[in-house]
Tab-separated table of C-alpha atoms in Angstrom:
chain	number	residue	atom	x	y	z
R	1	UNK	CA	34.811	101.448	92.557
R	2	UNK	CA	31.231	100.190	92.188
R	3	UNK	CA	30.037	103.814	92.051
R	4	UNK	CA	32.555	104.553	89.289
R	5	UNK	CA	31.413	101.489	87.336
R	6	UNK	CA	27.771	102.560	87.623
R	7	UNK	CA	28.518	106.143	86.549
R	8	UNK	CA	30.566	104.985	83.540
R	9	UNK	CA	28.147	102.205	82.588
R	10	UNK	CA	30.795	99.479	82.768
R	11	UNK	CA	31.618	96.528	84.983
R	12	UNK	CA	33.621	96.585	88.202
R	13	UNK	CA	36.290	94.522	86.434
R	14	UNK	CA	36.602	97.118	83.645
R	15	UNK	CA	37.240	99.876	86.187
R	16	UNK	CA	39.912	97.687	87.767
R	17	UNK	CA	41.570	97.113	84.385
R	18	UNK	CA	41.608	100.865	83.677
R	19	UNK	CA	43.146	101.637	87.065
R	20	UNK	CA	45.813	98.988	86.520
R	21	UNK	CA	46.532	100.296	82.997
R	22	UNK	CA	45.577	97.018	81.354
R	23	UNK	CA	46.106	97.250	77.572
R	24	UNK	CA	42.910	95.422	76.619
R	25	UNK	CA	40.551	98.354	77.237
R	26	UNK	CA	39.148	100.422	74.390
R	27	UNK	CA	40.203	104.055	74.418
R	28	UNK	CA	36.629	105.379	74.561
R	29	UNK	CA	35.862	103.081	77.506
R	30	UNK	CA	39.016	104.183	79.315
R	31	UNK	CA	38.091	107.844	78.756
R	32	UNK	CA	34.572	107.243	80.109
R	33	UNK	CA	35.916	105.561	83.237
R	34	UNK	CA	38.466	108.318	83.842
R	35	UNK	CA	35.735	110.943	83.440
R	36	UNK	CA	33.638	109.126	86.063
R	37	UNK	CA	36.653	108.942	88.406
R	38	UNK	CA	37.211	112.703	88.092
R	39	UNK	CA	33.510	113.479	88.554
R	40	UNK	CA	33.140	111.337	91.678
R	41	UNK	CA	36.551	112.185	93.168
R	42	UNK	CA	37.401	108.491	93.484
R	43	UNK	CA	40.641	107.498	95.232
R	44	UNK	CA	41.958	104.004	95.636
R	45	UNK	CA	41.924	102.473	99.104
R	46	UNK	CA	45.576	101.468	99.210
R	47	UNK	CA	45.212	99.676	102.535
R	48	UNK	CA	42.458	97.468	101.155
R	49	UNK	CA	44.453	96.863	98.000
R	50	UNK	CA	47.494	95.823	100.032
R	51	UNK	CA	45.376	93.325	101.988
R	52	UNK	CA	44.213	91.720	98.744
R	53	UNK	CA	47.493	91.771	96.818
R	54	UNK	CA	49.824	91.210	99.813
R	55	UNK	CA	51.901	94.133	98.488
R	56	UNK	CA	51.851	97.674	99.893
R	57	UNK	CA	53.517	99.249	96.826
R	58	UNK	CA	55.698	101.058	99.354
R	59	UNK	CA	59.479	100.894	99.694
R	60	UNK	CA	61.397	101.888	102.806
R	61	UNK	CA	64.566	103.985	102.712
R	62	UNK	CA	66.991	104.321	105.632
R	63	UNK	CA	69.467	107.184	105.330
R	64	UNK	CA	71.988	109.097	107.417
R	65	UNK	CA	72.851	112.809	107.535
R	66	UNK	CA	70.807	113.813	104.500
R	67	UNK	CA	72.129	117.385	104.863
R	68	UNK	CA	75.292	116.251	103.062
R	69	UNK	CA	75.120	116.511	99.265
R	70	UNK	CA	76.018	112.879	98.552
R	71	UNK	CA	73.464	111.149	100.822
R	72	UNK	CA	70.770	113.721	99.979
R	73	UNK	CA	71.277	113.257	96.235
R	74	UNK	CA	71.312	109.481	96.658
R	75	UNK	CA	67.988	109.521	98.529
R	76	UNK	CA	66.492	111.826	95.886
R	77	UNK	CA	67.629	109.479	93.109
R	78	UNK	CA	66.148	106.481	94.927
R	79	UNK	CA	62.843	108.260	95.534
R	80	UNK	CA	62.514	109.339	91.900
R	81	UNK	CA	63.295	105.831	90.645
R	82	UNK	CA	60.812	104.263	93.070
R	83	UNK	CA	58.021	106.632	92.053
R	84	UNK	CA	58.828	105.977	88.406
R	85	UNK	CA	58.308	102.269	89.100
R	86	UNK	CA	54.926	102.961	90.738
R	87	UNK	CA	55.999	102.720	94.386
R	88	UNK	CA	55.520	105.078	97.298
R	89	UNK	CA	58.502	105.778	99.560
R	90	UNK	CA	58.761	105.890	103.358
R	91	UNK	CA	62.019	107.466	104.553
R	92	UNK	CA	63.681	107.097	107.951
R	93	UNK	CA	66.596	109.482	108.505
R	94	UNK	CA	68.910	108.628	111.394
R	95	UNK	CA	71.201	111.031	113.235
R	96	UNK	CA	73.253	108.358	114.993
R	97	UNK	CA	74.717	105.476	113.056
R	98	UNK	CA	74.880	102.457	115.282
R	99	UNK	CA	73.589	98.924	115.320
R	100	UNK	CA	70.588	99.749	117.527
R	101	UNK	CA	69.527	102.755	115.443
R	102	UNK	CA	69.751	100.859	112.157
R	103	UNK	CA	67.969	97.823	113.606
R	104	UNK	CA	65.142	99.996	114.974
R	105	UNK	CA	64.730	101.733	111.613
R	106	UNK	CA	64.568	98.422	109.760
R	107	UNK	CA	62.035	97.026	112.230
R	108	UNK	CA	59.931	100.188	111.933
R	109	UNK	CA	59.769	99.888	108.151
R	110	UNK	CA	59.086	96.148	108.298
R	111	UNK	CA	56.184	96.827	110.676
R	112	UNK	CA	54.767	99.245	108.091
R	113	UNK	CA	54.570	96.369	105.644
R	114	UNK	CA	56.986	97.801	103.088
R	115	UNK	CA	57.723	95.534	100.137
R	116	UNK	CA	61.464	96.185	100.313
R	117	UNK	CA	64.099	98.413	101.897
R	118	UNK	CA	66.999	100.457	100.536
R	119	UNK	CA	69.646	101.344	103.127
R	120	UNK	CA	72.030	104.190	102.312
R	121	UNK	CA	75.036	102.869	104.200
R	122	UNK	CA	78.103	105.033	103.514
R	123	UNK	CA	79.677	104.400	106.897
R	124	UNK	CA	81.270	101.170	108.040
R	125	UNK	CA	79.126	101.008	111.200
R	126	UNK	CA	75.956	101.195	109.094
R	127	UNK	CA	77.154	98.477	106.732
R	128	UNK	CA	77.981	96.210	109.664
R	129	UNK	CA	74.503	96.751	111.134
R	130	UNK	CA	72.949	95.235	108.013
R	131	UNK	CA	73.607	91.825	109.499
R	132	UNK	CA	70.444	92.346	111.598
R	133	UNK	CA	67.884	92.470	108.783
R	134	UNK	CA	64.174	91.757	109.306
R	135	UNK	CA	63.582	88.229	108.079
R	136	UNK	CA	62.053	88.003	104.628
R	137	UNK	CA	62.203	91.703	103.661
R	138	UNK	CA	64.138	92.264	100.393
R	139	UNK	CA	66.946	94.750	101.055
R	140	UNK	CA	69.574	96.592	99.026
R	141	UNK	CA	72.468	98.634	100.425
R	142	UNK	CA	73.717	101.753	98.655
R	143	UNK	CA	77.493	102.009	99.098
R	144	UNK	CA	77.546	99.446	101.909
R	145	UNK	CA	80.992	97.974	101.232
R	146	UNK	CA	80.927	94.222	101.654
R	147	UNK	CA	77.543	94.147	103.403
R	148	UNK	CA	77.239	90.439	104.133
R	149	UNK	CA	74.506	88.748	102.138
R	150	UNK	CA	72.874	92.029	101.070
R	151	UNK	CA	72.952	93.225	97.466
R	152	UNK	CA	74.974	96.417	97.017
R	153	UNK	CA	74.790	99.287	94.525
R	154	UNK	CA	77.664	101.757	94.703
R	155	UNK	CA	79.806	104.265	92.853
R	156	UNK	CA	83.346	103.092	92.102
R	157	UNK	CA	85.037	105.328	94.671
R	158	UNK	CA	88.458	103.760	94.113
R	159	UNK	CA	88.230	104.484	90.402
R	160	UNK	CA	87.187	108.055	91.181
R	161	UNK	CA	90.228	108.566	93.395
R	162	UNK	CA	92.473	107.155	90.686
R	163	UNK	CA	90.940	109.380	88.015
R	164	UNK	CA	91.470	112.537	90.073
R	165	UNK	CA	95.082	111.638	90.838
R	166	UNK	CA	95.918	110.451	87.325
R	167	UNK	CA	94.508	113.687	85.905
R	168	UNK	CA	96.851	115.746	88.101
R	169	UNK	CA	99.855	113.547	87.337
R	170	UNK	CA	99.120	113.824	83.610
R	171	UNK	CA	99.476	117.597	83.932
R	172	UNK	CA	103.073	117.155	85.046
R	173	UNK	CA	102.766	117.358	88.831
R	174	UNK	CA	105.408	115.382	90.701
R	175	UNK	CA	102.991	114.139	93.360
R	176	UNK	CA	99.471	114.797	94.621
R	177	UNK	CA	98.464	115.733	98.156
R	178	UNK	CA	95.140	114.484	99.494
R	179	UNK	CA	92.568	115.867	101.942
R	180	UNK	CA	90.542	112.831	102.945
R	181	UNK	CA	87.050	112.402	104.384
R	182	UNK	CA	86.242	110.924	107.813
R	183	UNK	CA	87.951	107.598	108.504
R	184	UNK	CA	84.726	105.665	109.158
R	185	UNK	CA	83.217	106.544	105.763
R	186	UNK	CA	83.554	103.825	103.124
R	187	UNK	CA	83.562	106.450	100.355
R	188	UNK	CA	86.512	108.225	101.971
R	189	UNK	CA	88.398	104.932	102.263
R	190	UNK	CA	87.794	104.149	98.601
R	191	UNK	CA	89.008	107.566	97.442
R	192	UNK	CA	92.167	107.245	99.548
R	193	UNK	CA	92.792	103.776	98.089
R	194	UNK	CA	92.435	105.081	94.529
R	195	UNK	CA	94.733	108.029	95.231
R	196	UNK	CA	97.419	105.764	96.700
R	197	UNK	CA	97.115	103.225	93.871
R	198	UNK	CA	97.564	105.890	91.191
R	199	UNK	CA	100.655	107.313	92.899
R	200	UNK	CA	102.179	103.866	93.452
R	201	UNK	CA	101.582	102.880	89.830
R	202	UNK	CA	103.330	106.081	88.726
R	203	UNK	CA	106.218	105.398	91.098
R	204	UNK	CA	105.524	108.519	93.147
R	205	UNK	CA	105.692	109.058	96.866
R	206	UNK	CA	102.318	109.440	98.601
R	207	UNK	CA	102.387	112.310	101.141
R	208	UNK	CA	100.591	111.852	104.438
R	209	UNK	CA	96.903	112.690	103.791
R	210	UNK	CA	95.300	115.530	105.724
R	211	UNK	CA	92.131	114.769	107.705
R	212	UNK	CA	88.789	116.387	106.902
R	213	UNK	CA	85.168	115.896	107.927
R	214	UNK	CA	83.417	116.810	104.612
R	215	UNK	CA	82.823	120.423	105.766
R	216	UNK	CA	84.209	123.565	104.058
R	217	UNK	CA	85.766	124.564	107.398
R	218	UNK	CA	87.851	121.385	107.571
R	219	UNK	CA	88.986	121.999	103.992
R	220	UNK	CA	89.874	125.559	104.915
R	221	UNK	CA	92.031	124.418	107.850
R	222	UNK	CA	93.780	121.791	105.715
R	223	UNK	CA	94.246	124.353	102.944
R	224	UNK	CA	95.979	126.747	105.357
R	225	UNK	CA	98.426	123.980	106.248
R	226	UNK	CA	99.106	123.160	102.589
R	227	UNK	CA	99.558	126.838	101.690
R	228	UNK	CA	102.548	127.009	104.036
R	229	UNK	CA	104.324	124.163	102.208
R	230	UNK	CA	106.509	125.247	99.296
R	231	UNK	CA	106.483	121.902	97.467
R	232	UNK	CA	102.679	121.508	97.117
R	233	UNK	CA	101.546	121.868	93.488
R	234	UNK	CA	98.520	119.529	93.278
R	235	UNK	CA	95.750	118.631	95.732
R	236	UNK	CA	92.970	116.051	95.442
R	237	UNK	CA	90.181	116.925	97.895
R	238	UNK	CA	87.701	114.186	98.845
R	239	UNK	CA	84.591	116.336	98.293
R	240	UNK	CA	83.674	119.658	96.712
R	241	UNK	CA	82.596	121.327	99.970
R	242	UNK	CA	86.066	120.819	101.449
R	243	UNK	CA	87.578	121.985	98.149
R	244	UNK	CA	85.648	125.243	98.560
R	245	UNK	CA	87.389	125.760	101.902
R	246	UNK	CA	90.747	124.960	100.314
R	247	UNK	CA	90.215	127.565	97.589
R	248	UNK	CA	89.419	130.247	100.173
R	249	UNK	CA	92.472	129.351	102.274
R	250	UNK	CA	94.721	129.508	99.211
R	251	UNK	CA	93.266	132.879	98.171
R	252	UNK	CA	93.846	134.320	101.642
R	253	UNK	CA	97.441	133.029	101.673
R	254	UNK	CA	98.208	134.384	98.200
R	255	UNK	CA	98.411	130.946	96.551
R	256	UNK	CA	97.121	131.179	92.982
R	257	UNK	CA	94.920	128.359	91.621
R	258	UNK	CA	95.755	126.843	89.173
R	259	UNK	CA	98.931	128.854	88.436
R	260	UNK	CA	100.725	127.611	91.560
R	261	UNK	CA	98.525	124.758	92.804
R	262	UNK	CA	95.961	122.650	90.936
R	263	UNK	CA	92.886	121.439	92.869
R	264	UNK	CA	90.472	118.580	92.126
R	265	UNK	CA	87.306	117.887	94.133
R	266	UNK	CA	84.772	115.068	94.233
R	267	UNK	CA	80.956	114.939	93.726
R	268	UNK	CA	80.365	117.744	91.176
R	269	UNK	CA	77.890	119.632	93.350
R	270	UNK	CA	75.780	122.174	91.401
R	271	UNK	CA	77.828	125.083	92.782
R	272	UNK	CA	81.242	123.696	91.788
R	273	UNK	CA	81.218	125.229	88.301
R	274	UNK	CA	80.703	128.642	89.942
R	275	UNK	CA	83.616	128.396	92.373
R	276	UNK	CA	86.515	130.769	91.768
R	277	UNK	CA	88.068	129.256	89.770
R	278	UNK	CA	85.476	126.724	88.517
R	279	UNK	CA	86.340	123.389	90.106
R	280	UNK	CA	87.656	120.321	88.319
R	281	UNK	CA	85.936	117.407	90.035
R	282	UNK	CA	84.791	113.784	89.891
R	283	UNK	CA	81.088	113.405	89.132
R	284	UNK	CA	78.957	110.732	90.767
R	285	UNK	CA	75.807	109.713	88.881
R	286	UNK	CA	73.306	109.646	91.735
R	287	UNK	CA	70.412	109.163	89.330
R	288	UNK	CA	71.979	105.931	88.070
R	289	UNK	CA	72.575	104.785	91.661
R	290	UNK	CA	68.905	105.363	92.439
R	291	UNK	CA	67.683	103.561	89.321
R	292	UNK	CA	69.942	100.563	89.783
R	293	UNK	CA	69.153	100.190	93.492
R	294	UNK	CA	65.416	100.108	92.733
R	295	UNK	CA	65.940	97.700	89.819
R	296	UNK	CA	67.894	95.302	92.041
R	297	UNK	CA	65.300	95.588	94.814
R	298	UNK	CA	62.358	94.989	92.467
R	299	UNK	CA	64.037	91.879	91.086
R	300	UNK	CA	64.044	90.526	94.626
R	301	UNK	CA	60.454	91.618	95.320
R	302	UNK	CA	59.114	90.205	92.077
R	303	UNK	CA	61.093	86.993	92.501
R	304	UNK	CA	62.789	87.096	89.138
R	305	UNK	CA	65.152	84.328	89.955
R	306	UNK	CA	67.121	85.508	92.295
R	307	UNK	CA	67.747	85.878	95.755
R	308	UNK	CA	71.450	85.859	94.957
R	309	UNK	CA	73.551	88.693	96.210
R	310	UNK	CA	74.210	91.295	93.501
R	311	UNK	CA	76.899	93.959	93.384
R	312	UNK	CA	76.389	96.708	90.825
R	313	UNK	CA	79.070	99.385	90.443
R	314	UNK	CA	78.354	102.771	88.825
R	315	UNK	CA	81.388	104.404	87.149
R	316	UNK	CA	82.339	108.017	87.999
R	317	UNK	CA	83.497	110.589	85.454
R	318	UNK	CA	85.991	113.443	85.406
R	319	UNK	CA	84.697	116.987	84.866
R	320	UNK	CA	87.617	119.189	83.849
R	321	UNK	CA	87.369	122.893	84.667
R	322	UNK	CA	89.702	125.809	85.394
R	323	UNK	CA	91.104	124.764	88.804
R	324	UNK	CA	93.720	122.492	87.212
R	325	UNK	CA	96.509	123.379	84.786
R	326	UNK	CA	99.700	121.952	83.353
R	327	UNK	CA	102.705	122.295	85.656
């Protein structure tokens, strides 16, 4: 930094103000300093800066199974929001979700000196493991259920399940069948709860849900079972990948969508509008989840009042396409 100051003919403090985007620097001075930085190839020593400021400007993220669209999109949204706020991101992706794995990941990030941690905790076992947090490290859980004293940012999964079911009922279907996600996933539980609540409010019988594991193959197997039932006219599938499997099974069994059976998915993956037929689905705003999780975390880091537990819920939306029709 002293070399930059000498090259630009300014003080060390002026270079520091330029680097920190301080407003009280004349434009011609800022340009001269930036020219000197480019000429000399100057890069900040972030380790030294962290020692002085006591902040690493790095946030930790713990995630699980980032090959799935939901967790991967959530992590991407978090990373983009963190970078937009001027923070680097260190990501730990775990294959096994248990108390030891989560605890080790949190300790690893705490040892790196991260300023805060976001834990993508869509499974109940992960949410329960948040009781073992490193002392003093601000933490936010994404999804996370009722994660103890940790702030939570989540999509309203129950509302999403209700919206999907209410949409099908509004089209004149007598009841709605459901292909659920894995039983230990909080998102799956919320979507089942919303589906049941919508049917109960309408005075309709809730059929026994069919089990899935988020994969197209599990949707395909469930779809084959539903295709053999004469009274099935509407299906709410807990994610779009399983809905893809359902559509293939129905096509193979000669069940026309939406003429005979209407299908609604969940997530609004980029491919869903190109399914055959294009899929009606519930959209989750992963960008908003990322932004809000970073906002909540930075409030803790910057000590803006509150170490109180926050719970911020992002609403889903219905995307209507050609896989649903009036009965």
